[in-house]
Structure formats: C-alpha cells, structure tokens
mmCIF file of C-alpha atoms in Angstrom:
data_model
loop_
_atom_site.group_PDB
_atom_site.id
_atom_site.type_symbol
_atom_site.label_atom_id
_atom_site.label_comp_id
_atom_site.label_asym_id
_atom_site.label_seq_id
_atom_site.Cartn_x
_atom_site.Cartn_y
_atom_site.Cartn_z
ATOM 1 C CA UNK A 119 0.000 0.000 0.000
ATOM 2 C CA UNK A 120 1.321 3.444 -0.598
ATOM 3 C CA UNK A 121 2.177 6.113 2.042
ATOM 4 C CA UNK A 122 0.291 8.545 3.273
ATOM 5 C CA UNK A 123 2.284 11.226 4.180
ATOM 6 C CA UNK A 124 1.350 14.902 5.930
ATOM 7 C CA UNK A 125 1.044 17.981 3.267
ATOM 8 C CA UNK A 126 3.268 20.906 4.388
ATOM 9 C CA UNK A 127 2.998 24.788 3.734
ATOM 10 C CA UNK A 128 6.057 23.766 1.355
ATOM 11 C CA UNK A 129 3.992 21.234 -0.193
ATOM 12 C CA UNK A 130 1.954 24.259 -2.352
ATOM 13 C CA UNK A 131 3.474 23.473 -6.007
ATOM 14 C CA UNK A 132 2.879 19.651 -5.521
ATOM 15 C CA UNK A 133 -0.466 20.237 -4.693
ATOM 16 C CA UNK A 134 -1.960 22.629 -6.637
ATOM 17 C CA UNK A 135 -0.429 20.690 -9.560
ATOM 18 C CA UNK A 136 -2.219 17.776 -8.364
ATOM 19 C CA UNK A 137 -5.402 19.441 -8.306
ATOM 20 C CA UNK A 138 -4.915 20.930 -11.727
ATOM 21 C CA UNK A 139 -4.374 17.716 -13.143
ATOM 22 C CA UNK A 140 -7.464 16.207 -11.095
ATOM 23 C CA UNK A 141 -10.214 19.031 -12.579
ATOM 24 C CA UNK A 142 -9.233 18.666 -15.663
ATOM 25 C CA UNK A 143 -10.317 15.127 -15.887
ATOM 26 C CA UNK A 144 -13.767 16.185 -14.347
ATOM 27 C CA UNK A 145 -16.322 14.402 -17.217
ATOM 28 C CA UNK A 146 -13.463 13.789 -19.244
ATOM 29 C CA UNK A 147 -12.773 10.244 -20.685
ATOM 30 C CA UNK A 148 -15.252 8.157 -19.086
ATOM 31 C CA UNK A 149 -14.670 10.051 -15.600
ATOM 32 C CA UNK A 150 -17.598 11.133 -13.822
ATOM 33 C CA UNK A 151 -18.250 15.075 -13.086
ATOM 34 C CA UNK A 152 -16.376 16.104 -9.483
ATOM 35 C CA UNK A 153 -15.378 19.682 -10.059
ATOM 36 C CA UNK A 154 -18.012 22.890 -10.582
ATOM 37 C CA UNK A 155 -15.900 24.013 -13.581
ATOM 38 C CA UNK A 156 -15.750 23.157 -17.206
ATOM 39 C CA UNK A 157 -12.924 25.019 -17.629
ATOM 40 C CA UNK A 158 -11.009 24.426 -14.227
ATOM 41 C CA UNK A 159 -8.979 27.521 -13.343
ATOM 42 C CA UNK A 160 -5.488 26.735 -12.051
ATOM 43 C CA UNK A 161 -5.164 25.974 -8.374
ATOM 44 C CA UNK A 162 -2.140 27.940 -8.235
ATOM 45 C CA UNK A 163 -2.396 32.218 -7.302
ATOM 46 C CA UNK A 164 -0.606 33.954 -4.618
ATOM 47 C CA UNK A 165 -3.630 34.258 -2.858
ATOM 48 C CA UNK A 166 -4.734 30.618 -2.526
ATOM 49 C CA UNK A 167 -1.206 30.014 -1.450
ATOM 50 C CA UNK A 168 -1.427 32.117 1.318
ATOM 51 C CA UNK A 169 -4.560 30.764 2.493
ATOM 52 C CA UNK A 170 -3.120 27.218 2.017
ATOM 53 C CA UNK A 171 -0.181 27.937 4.180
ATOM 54 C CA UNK A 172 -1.704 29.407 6.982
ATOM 55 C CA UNK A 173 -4.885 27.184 7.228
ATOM 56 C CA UNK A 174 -2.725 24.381 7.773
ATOM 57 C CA UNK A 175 -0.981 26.207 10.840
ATOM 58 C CA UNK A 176 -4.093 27.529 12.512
ATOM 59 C CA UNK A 177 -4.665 24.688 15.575
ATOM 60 C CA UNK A 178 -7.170 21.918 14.947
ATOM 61 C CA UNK A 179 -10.857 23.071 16.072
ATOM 62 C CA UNK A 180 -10.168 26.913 15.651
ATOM 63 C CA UNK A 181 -11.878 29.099 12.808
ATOM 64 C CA UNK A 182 -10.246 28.326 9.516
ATOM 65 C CA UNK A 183 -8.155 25.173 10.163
ATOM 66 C CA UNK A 184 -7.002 22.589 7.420
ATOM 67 C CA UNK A 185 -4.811 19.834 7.730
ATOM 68 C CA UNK A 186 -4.609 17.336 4.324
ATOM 69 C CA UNK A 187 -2.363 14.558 3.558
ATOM 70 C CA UNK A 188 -1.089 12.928 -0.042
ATOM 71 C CA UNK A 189 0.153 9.854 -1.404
ATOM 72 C CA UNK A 190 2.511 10.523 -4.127
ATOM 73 C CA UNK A 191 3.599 8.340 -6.861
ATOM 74 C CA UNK A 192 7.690 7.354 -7.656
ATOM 75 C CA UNK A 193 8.322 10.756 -9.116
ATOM 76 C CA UNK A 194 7.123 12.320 -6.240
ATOM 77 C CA UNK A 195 3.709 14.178 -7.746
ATOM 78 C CA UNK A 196 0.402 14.084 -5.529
ATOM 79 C CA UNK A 197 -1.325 11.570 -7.101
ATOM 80 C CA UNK A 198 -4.193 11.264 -4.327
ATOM 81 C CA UNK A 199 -5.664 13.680 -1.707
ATOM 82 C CA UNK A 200 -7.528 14.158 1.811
ATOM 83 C CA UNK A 201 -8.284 17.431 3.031
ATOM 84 C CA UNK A 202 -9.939 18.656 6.377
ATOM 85 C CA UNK A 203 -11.122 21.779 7.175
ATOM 86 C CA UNK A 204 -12.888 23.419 10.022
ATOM 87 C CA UNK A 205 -15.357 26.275 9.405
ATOM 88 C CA UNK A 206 -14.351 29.720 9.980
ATOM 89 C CA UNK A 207 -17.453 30.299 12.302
ATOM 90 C CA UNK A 208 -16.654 29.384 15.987
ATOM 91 C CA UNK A 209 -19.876 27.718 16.880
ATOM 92 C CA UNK A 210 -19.507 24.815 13.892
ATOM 93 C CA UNK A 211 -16.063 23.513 15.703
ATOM 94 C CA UNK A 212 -17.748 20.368 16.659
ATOM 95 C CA UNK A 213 -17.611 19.755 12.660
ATOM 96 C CA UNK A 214 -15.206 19.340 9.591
ATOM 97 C CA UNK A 215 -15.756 19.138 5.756
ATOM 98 C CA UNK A 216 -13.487 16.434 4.029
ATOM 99 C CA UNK A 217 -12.378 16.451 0.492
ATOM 100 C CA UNK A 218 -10.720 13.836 -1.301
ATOM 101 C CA UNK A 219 -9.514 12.791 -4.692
ATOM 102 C CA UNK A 220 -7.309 10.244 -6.654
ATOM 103 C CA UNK A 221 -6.037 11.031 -10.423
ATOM 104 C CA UNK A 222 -7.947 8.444 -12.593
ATOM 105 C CA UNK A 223 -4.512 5.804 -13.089
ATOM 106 C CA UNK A 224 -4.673 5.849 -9.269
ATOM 107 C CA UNK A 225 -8.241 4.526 -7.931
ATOM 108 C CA UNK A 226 -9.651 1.630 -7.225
ATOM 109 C CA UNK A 227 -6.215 0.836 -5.260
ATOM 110 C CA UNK A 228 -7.976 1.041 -1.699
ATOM 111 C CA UNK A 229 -6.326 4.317 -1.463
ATOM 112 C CA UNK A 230 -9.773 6.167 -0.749
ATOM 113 C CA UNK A 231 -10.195 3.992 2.066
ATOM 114 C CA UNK A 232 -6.724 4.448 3.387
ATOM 115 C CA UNK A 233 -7.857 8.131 3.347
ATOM 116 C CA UNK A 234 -11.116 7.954 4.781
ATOM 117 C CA UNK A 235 -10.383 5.479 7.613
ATOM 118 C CA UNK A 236 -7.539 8.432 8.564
ATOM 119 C CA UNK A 237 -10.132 11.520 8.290
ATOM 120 C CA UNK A 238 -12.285 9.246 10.441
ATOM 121 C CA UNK A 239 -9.541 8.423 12.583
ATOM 122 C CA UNK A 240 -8.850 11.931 12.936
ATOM 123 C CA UNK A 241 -12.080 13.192 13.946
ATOM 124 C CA UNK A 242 -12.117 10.922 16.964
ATOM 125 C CA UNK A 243 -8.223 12.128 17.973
ATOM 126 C CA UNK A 244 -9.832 15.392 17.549
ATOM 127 C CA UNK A 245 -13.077 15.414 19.382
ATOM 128 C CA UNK A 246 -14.987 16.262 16.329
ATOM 129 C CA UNK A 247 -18.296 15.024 15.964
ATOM 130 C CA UNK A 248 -19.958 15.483 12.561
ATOM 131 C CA UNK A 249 -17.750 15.030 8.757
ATOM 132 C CA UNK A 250 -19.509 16.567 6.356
ATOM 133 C CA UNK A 251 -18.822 16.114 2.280
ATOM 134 C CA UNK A 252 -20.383 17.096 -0.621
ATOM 135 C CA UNK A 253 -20.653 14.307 -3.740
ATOM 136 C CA UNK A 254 -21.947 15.168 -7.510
ATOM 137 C CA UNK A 255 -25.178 13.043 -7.728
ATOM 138 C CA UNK A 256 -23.669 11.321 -10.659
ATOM 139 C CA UNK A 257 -20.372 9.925 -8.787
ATOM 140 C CA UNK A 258 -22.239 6.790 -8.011
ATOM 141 C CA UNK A 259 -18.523 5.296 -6.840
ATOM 142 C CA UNK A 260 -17.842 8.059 -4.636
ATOM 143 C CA UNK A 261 -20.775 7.732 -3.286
ATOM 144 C CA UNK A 262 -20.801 4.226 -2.466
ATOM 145 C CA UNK A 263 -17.121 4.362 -0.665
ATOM 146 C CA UNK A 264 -18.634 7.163 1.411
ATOM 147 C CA UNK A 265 -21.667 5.120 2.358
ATOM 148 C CA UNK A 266 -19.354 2.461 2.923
ATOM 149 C CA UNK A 267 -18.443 4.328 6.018
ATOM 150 C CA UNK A 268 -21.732 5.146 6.998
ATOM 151 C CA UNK A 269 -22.339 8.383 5.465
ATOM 152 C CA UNK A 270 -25.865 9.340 4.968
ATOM 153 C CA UNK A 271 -27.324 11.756 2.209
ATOM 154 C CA UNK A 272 -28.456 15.227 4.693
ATOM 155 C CA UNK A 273 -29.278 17.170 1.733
ATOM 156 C CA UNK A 274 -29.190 17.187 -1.888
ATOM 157 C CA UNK A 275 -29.496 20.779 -4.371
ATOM 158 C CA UNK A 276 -30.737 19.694 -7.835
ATOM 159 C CA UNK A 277 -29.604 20.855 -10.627
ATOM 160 C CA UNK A 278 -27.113 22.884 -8.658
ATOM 161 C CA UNK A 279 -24.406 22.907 -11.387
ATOM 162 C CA UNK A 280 -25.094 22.889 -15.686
ATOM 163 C CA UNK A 281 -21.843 21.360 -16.722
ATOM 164 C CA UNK A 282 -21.396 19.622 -20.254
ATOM 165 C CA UNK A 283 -24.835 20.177 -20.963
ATOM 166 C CA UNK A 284 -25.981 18.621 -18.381
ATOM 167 C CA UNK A 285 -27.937 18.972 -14.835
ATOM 168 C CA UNK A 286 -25.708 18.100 -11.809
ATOM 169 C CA UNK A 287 -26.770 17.460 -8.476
ATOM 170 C CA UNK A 288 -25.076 18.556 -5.732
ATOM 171 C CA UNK A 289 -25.311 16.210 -2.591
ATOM 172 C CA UNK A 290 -24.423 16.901 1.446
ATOM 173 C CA UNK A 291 -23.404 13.642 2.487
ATOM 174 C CA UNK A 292 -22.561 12.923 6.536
ATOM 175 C CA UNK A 293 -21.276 10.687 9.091
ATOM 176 C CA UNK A 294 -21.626 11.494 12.948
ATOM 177 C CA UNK A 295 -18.613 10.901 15.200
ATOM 178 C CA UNK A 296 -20.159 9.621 18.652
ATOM 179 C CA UNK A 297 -17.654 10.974 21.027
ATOM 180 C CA UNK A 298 -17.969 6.984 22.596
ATOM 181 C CA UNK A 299 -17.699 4.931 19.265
ATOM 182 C CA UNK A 300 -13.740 3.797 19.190
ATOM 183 C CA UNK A 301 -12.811 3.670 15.546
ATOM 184 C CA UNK A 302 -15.376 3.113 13.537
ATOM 185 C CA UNK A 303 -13.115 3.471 10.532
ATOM 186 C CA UNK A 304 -12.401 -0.414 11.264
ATOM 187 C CA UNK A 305 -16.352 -1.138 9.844
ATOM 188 C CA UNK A 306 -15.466 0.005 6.630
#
C-alpha cells in the first residue's frame, strides 16, 4: 500500500499541480463530473497560497483550520488527496468538511479507504463530531465508498451545477462521530 504522508505549507506546487491535473479530468474520458468548472482555473495564485499555508498552521478546532495529507507516486507528484477543514465560524467547531480525490490511473487501489479510515480516525483524535462532504449526484462510486463508512445523504441541491450540458446534483453527504464509538473506521 502506498504512504500517506502529511502535506506541508512547502507542499503548495505539488499540490496545486495535483489538483490541476485532477479538474481537468472532471467528465473527461469516461470520468464522472467532481469539479463545478468546465474550464477548471489553475489551483495555483498567490492568494490561494497564502490561504493554504496558513490554514494548515491555525490549531485543529479553531476558525479556519485545514490539515490534508497525499500519497505521491515514484516521481514524487500528488497523485491522491484528503483534506480537512474546520469552518471559519466558531460555533460549527464540533464539525469538519473532508475532500478527497485520486487522479484516474490511481483509484480503485484502496487508497480512498486508506484516506477515509484516517479523516475518520482523525475526527475521533480530535473530538470532532460530525464530517460533512459534498458528492456530484452522478459519482455513483464516490458515493458508495462514502456510504461504505456510513455516510448518509443530509441534503441534496438539484440541478445545482449545468456542466457539459448537463444537470448536476449537488449532494451533502454525513457521518456522525459519537464521542464513545472507538474507531469506527475499522467497519469500513
């Protein structure tokens, strides 16, 4: 099984190529639609590196927190992703919102449920009770590793997106973390 390994501040390049190369397979060659642009716009500005650096700084449970880890692949380019975040509103610290992705040649490895067993894991380290996620209707195998770990549709915006020509639903999916439960990343 690969590594998993902790993204860094100094980690910005790797992983905003990653993502560009991720988007731009969005509903491209047989991949289902994951990302709200046709066109995606590059990852990479001054801005969202500034943001990306100091979320992943700002302690666990206070407004505007991320923490995200990678596997890479023998040349060393983020191949796969898992991203936390906290909300930047105080009261929603009982909460995170977890994003994940593998580039197409890299899923259906049991990398997603490395990745989700660790956000999972995480949560409980963490004291956070509720992982929030949102799906595209259409990403019937996302959606089944998430259920998988006991995620639950919460809410679901239709025709959220027009992408392609087509209507895309956008789905909340989420799991509750009962502050008693062990790891229930083991069910999975």
């Amino acid at each position: 099984m690969p590594d998993i390994v902790a993204v860094t501040p100094e980690d910005f390049r790797l992983w905003t190529d990653h993502i560009d190369r991720l988007f731009a397979e969005s509903g491209r060659n047989g991949q289902p639609l994951f990302s709200p642009f046709e066109q995606a716009p590059s990852a990479s500005s001054p801005e969202r590196q500034s943001r990306f650096e100091s979320s992943l700084v700002v302690p666990v449970r206070q407004p505007g927190w991320m923490r995200a880890w990678s596997v890479q692949d023998p040349a060393g380019r983020i191949v796969c992703h898992l991203d936390l975040s906290g909300s930047n509103i105080p009261s929603e610290s009982h909460r995170m919102t977890l994003g994940i992705g593998c580039e197409p040649a890299f899923r259906r490895r049991g990398t997603g449920t490395m990745l989700m067993r660790l956000a999972i894991d995480f949560a409980l380290v963490h004291g956070i009770e509720w992982i929030d996620l949102f799906v595209f209707g259409e990403n019937t195998a996302a959606i089944a590793l998430y259920e998988r770990f006991g995620f639950t549709e919460s809410g679901r915006r239709r025709d959220r997106f027009r992408l392609m020509g087509r209507m895309v639903d956008d789905v909340m999916m989420t799991l509750q973390i009962p502050p008693s439960a062990g790891s229930p990343a083991s069910r999975a």
